PDB file of C-alpha atoms in Angstrom:
ATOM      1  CA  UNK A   1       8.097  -7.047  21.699  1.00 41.00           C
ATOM      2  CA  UNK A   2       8.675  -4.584  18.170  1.00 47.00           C
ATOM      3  CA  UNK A   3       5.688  -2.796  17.396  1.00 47.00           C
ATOM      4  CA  UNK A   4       3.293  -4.582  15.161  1.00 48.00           C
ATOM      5  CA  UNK A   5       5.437  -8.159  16.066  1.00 52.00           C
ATOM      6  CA  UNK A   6       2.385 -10.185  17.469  1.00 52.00           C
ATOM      7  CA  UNK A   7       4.443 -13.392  17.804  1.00 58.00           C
ATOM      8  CA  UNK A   8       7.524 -15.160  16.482  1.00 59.00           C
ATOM      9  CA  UNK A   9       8.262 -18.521  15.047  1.00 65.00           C
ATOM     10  CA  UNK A  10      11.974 -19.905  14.739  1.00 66.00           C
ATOM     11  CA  UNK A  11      12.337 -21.442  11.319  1.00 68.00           C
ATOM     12  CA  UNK A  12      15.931 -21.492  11.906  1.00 75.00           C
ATOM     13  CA  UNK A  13      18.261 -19.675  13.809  1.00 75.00           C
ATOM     14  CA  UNK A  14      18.154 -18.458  17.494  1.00 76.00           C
ATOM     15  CA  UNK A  15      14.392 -18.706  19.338  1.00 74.00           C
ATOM     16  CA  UNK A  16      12.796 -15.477  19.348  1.00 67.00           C
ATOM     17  CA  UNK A  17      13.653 -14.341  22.784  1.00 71.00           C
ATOM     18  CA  UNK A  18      17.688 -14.614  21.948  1.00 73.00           C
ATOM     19  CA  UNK A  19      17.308 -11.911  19.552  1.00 68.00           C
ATOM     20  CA  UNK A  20      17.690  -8.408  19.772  1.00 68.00           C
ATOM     21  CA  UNK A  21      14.841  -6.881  17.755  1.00 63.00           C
ATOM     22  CA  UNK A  22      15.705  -2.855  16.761  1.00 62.00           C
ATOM     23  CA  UNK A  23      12.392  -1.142  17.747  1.00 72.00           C
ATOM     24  CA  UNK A  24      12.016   2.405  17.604  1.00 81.00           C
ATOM     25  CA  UNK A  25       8.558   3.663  16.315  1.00 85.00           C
ATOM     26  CA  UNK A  26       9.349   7.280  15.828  1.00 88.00           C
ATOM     27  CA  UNK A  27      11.796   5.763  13.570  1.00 89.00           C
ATOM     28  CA  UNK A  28       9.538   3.391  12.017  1.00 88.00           C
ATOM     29  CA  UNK A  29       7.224   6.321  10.935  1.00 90.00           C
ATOM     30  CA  UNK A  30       9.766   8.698   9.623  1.00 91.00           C
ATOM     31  CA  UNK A  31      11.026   6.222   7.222  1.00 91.00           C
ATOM     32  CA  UNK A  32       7.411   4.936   6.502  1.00 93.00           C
ATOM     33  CA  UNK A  33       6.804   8.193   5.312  1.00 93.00           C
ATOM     34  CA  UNK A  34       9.634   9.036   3.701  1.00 93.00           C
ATOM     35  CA  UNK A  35       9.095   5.699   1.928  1.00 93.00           C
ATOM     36  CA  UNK A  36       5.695   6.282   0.304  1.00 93.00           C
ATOM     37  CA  UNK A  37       7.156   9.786  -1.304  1.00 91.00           C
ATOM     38  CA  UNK A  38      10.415   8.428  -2.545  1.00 92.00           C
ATOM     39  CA  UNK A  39       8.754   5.324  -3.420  1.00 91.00           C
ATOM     40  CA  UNK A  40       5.190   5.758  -4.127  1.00 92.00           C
ATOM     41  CA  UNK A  41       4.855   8.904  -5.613  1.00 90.00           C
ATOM     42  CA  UNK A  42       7.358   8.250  -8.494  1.00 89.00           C
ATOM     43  CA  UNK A  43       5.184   4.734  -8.815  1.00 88.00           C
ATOM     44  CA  UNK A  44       1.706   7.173  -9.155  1.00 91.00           C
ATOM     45  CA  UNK A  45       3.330   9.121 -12.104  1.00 88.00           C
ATOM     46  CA  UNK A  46       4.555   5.969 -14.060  1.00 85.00           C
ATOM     47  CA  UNK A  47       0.913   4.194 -12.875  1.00 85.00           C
ATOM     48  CA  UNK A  48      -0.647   7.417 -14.814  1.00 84.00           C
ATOM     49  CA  UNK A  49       1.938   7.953 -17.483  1.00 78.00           C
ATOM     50  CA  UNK A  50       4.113  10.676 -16.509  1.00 77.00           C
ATOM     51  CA  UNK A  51       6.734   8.440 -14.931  1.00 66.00           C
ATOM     52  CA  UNK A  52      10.369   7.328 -16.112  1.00 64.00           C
ATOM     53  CA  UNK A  53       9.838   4.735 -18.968  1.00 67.00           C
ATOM     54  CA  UNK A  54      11.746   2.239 -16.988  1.00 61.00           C
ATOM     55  CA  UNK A  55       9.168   2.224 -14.476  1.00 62.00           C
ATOM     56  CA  UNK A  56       6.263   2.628 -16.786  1.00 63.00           C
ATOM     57  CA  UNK A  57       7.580  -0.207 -18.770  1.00 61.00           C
ATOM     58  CA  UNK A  58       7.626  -2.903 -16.321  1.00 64.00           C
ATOM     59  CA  UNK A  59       4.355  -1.383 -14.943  1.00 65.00           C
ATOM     60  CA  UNK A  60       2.735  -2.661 -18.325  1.00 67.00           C
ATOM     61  CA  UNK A  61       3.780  -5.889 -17.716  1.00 64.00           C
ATOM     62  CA  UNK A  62       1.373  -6.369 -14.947  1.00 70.00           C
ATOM     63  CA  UNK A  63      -2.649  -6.709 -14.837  1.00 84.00           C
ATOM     64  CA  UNK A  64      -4.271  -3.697 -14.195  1.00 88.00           C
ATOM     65  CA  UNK A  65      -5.901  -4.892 -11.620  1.00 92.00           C
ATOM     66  CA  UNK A  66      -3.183  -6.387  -9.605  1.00 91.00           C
ATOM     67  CA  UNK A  67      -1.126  -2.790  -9.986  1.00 90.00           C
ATOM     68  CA  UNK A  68      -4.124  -1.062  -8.257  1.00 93.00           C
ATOM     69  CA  UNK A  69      -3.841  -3.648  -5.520  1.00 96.00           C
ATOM     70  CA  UNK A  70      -0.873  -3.068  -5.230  1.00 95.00           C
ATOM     71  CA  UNK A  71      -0.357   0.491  -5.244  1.00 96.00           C
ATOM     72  CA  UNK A  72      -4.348   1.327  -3.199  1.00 98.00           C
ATOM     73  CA  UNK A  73      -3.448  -1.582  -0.247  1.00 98.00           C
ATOM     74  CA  UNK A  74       1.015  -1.032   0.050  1.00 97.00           C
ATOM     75  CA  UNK A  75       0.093   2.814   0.731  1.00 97.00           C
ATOM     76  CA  UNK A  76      -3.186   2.602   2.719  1.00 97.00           C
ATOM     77  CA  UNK A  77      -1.212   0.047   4.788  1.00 96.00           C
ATOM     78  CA  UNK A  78       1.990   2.308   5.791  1.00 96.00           C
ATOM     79  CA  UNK A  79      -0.657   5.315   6.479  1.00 96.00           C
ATOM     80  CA  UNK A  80      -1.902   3.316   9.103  1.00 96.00           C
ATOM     81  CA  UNK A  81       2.050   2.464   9.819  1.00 94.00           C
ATOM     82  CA  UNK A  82       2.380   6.179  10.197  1.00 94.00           C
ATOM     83  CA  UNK A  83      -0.988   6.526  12.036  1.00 94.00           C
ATOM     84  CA  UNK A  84      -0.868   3.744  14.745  1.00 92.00           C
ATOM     85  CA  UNK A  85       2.666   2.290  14.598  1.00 89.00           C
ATOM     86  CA  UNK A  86       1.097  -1.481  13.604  1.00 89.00           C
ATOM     87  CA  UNK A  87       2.548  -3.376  10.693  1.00 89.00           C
ATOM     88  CA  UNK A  88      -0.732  -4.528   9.267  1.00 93.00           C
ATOM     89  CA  UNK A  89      -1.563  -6.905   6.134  1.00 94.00           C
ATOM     90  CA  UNK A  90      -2.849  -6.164   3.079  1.00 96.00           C
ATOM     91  CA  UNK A  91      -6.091  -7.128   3.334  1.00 96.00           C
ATOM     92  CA  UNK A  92      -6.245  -5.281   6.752  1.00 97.00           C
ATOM     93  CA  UNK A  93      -4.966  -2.233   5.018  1.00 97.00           C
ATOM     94  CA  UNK A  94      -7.559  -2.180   2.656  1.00 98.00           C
ATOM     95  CA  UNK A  95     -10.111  -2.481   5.907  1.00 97.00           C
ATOM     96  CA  UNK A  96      -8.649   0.261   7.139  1.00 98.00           C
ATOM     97  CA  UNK A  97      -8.724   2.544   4.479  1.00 98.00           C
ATOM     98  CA  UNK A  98     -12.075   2.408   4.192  1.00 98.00           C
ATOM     99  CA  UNK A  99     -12.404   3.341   8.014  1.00 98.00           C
ATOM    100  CA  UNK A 100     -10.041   6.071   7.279  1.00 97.00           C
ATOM    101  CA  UNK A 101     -10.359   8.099   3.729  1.00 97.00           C
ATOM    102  CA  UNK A 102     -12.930   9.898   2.713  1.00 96.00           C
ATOM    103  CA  UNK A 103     -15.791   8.364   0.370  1.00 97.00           C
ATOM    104  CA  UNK A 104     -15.201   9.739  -2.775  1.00 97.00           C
ATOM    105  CA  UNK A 105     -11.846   6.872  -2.420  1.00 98.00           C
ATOM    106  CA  UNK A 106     -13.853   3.952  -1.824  1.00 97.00           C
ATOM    107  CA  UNK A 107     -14.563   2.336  -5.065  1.00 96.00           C
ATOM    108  CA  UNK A 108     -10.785   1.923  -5.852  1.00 96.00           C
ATOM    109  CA  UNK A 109     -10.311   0.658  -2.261  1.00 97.00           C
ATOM    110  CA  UNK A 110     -13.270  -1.909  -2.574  1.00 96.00           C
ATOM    111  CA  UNK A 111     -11.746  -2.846  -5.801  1.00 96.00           C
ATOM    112  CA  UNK A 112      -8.498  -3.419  -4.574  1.00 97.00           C
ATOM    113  CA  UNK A 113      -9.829  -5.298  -1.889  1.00 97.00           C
ATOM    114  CA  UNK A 114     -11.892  -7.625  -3.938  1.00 96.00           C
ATOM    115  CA  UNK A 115      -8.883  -8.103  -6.283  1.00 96.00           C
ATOM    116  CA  UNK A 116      -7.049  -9.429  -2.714  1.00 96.00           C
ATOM    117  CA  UNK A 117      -9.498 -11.858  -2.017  1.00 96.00           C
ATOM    118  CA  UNK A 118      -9.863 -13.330  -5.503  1.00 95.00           C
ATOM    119  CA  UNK A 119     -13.296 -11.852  -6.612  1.00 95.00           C
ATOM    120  CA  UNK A 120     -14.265 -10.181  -9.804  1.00 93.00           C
ATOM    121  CA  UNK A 121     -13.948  -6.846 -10.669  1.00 90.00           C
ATOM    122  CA  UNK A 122     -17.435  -4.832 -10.879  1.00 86.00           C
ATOM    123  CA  UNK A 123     -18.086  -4.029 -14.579  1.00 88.00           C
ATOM    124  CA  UNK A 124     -17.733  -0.536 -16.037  1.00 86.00           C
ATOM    125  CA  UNK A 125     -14.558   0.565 -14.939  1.00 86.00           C
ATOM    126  CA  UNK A 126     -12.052   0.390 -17.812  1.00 90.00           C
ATOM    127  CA  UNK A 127      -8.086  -0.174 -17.157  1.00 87.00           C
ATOM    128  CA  UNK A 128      -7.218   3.260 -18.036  1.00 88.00           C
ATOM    129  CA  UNK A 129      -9.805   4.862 -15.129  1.00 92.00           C
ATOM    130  CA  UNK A 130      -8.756   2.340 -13.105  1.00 92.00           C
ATOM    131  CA  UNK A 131      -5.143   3.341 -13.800  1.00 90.00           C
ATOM    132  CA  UNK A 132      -5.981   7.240 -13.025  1.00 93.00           C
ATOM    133  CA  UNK A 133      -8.096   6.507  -9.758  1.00 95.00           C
ATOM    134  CA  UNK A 134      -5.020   4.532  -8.740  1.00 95.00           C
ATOM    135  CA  UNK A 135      -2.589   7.114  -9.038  1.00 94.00           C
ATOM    136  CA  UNK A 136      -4.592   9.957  -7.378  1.00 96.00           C
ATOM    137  CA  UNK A 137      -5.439   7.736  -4.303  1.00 97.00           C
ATOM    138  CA  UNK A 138      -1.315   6.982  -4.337  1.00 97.00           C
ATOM    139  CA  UNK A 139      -0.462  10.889  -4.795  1.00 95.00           C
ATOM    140  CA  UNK A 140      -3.473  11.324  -2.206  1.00 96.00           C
ATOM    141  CA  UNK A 141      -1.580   9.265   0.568  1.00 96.00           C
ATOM    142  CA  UNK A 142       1.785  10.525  -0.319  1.00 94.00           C
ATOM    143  CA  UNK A 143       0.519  14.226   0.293  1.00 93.00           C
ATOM    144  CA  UNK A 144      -0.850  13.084   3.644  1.00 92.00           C
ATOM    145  CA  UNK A 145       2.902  11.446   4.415  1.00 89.00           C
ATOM    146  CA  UNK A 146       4.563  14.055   3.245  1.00 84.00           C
ATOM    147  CA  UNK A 147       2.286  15.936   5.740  1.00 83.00           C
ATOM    148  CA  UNK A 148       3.408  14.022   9.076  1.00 70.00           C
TER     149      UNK A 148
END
């Protein structure tokens, strides 16, 4: 079975053991990483306002909030692509990441995370911090994938 494919369910279409699944995890890194710089990084400048005003502008149209999800859980969950080969969720990204980076990234992951699972935000932290935490912990990752 592909890496990170813990089971299959036919919706339609062949059963899961009639198909021919590409698996290569070398592969599967090398474009996880790529993906995060390409992909990421470019997000990270329009998240903190150096970015193409395309990007920026439909960046506005989203909470806050949910863009720090977003950006904190997709790249915390293809470093741990790049760093075990597993396909993980969200939530388990954010579980991870913890595990993983250093401290100083927590509150932005907890915040993410707590975002995920429907709870409040802690007071204090205003959408523009919240904007510029986001966008270091992105560049953060990104330097670390451009690294592998």
């Amino acid at each position: 079975m592909a890496p990170g494919v813990q089971r299959c369910v036919t919706l339609r279409g062949p059963t899961p053991g009639r198909l021919t699944v590409h698996c290569d995890e070398a592969e599967l890194r090398a474009w996880t990483a790529a993906r995060i710089v390409s992909y990421w990084q470019p997000w990270a400048d329009a998240v903190a306002g150096n970015g193409p005003e395309a990007w920026a502008a439909r960046l506005r149209q989203l909470s806050t909030r949910r863009l720090a999800a977003s950006g904190v859980l997709g790249t915390a969950r293809m470093h741990a692509t790049i760093a075990t080969g597993e396909v993980i969720s969200k939530e388990r990204a954010g579980e991870y990441a913890m595990k993983t980076f250093d401290s100083r990234w927590h509150p932005i992951i907890d915040d993410a995370l707590a975002y995920w699972r429907g709870q409040p935000a802690k007071p204090g932290r205003p959408p523009r911090v919240l904007r510029a935490e986001t966008a270091s912990f992105v560049r953060h990752v990104s330097k670390l994938a451009s690294a592998a």
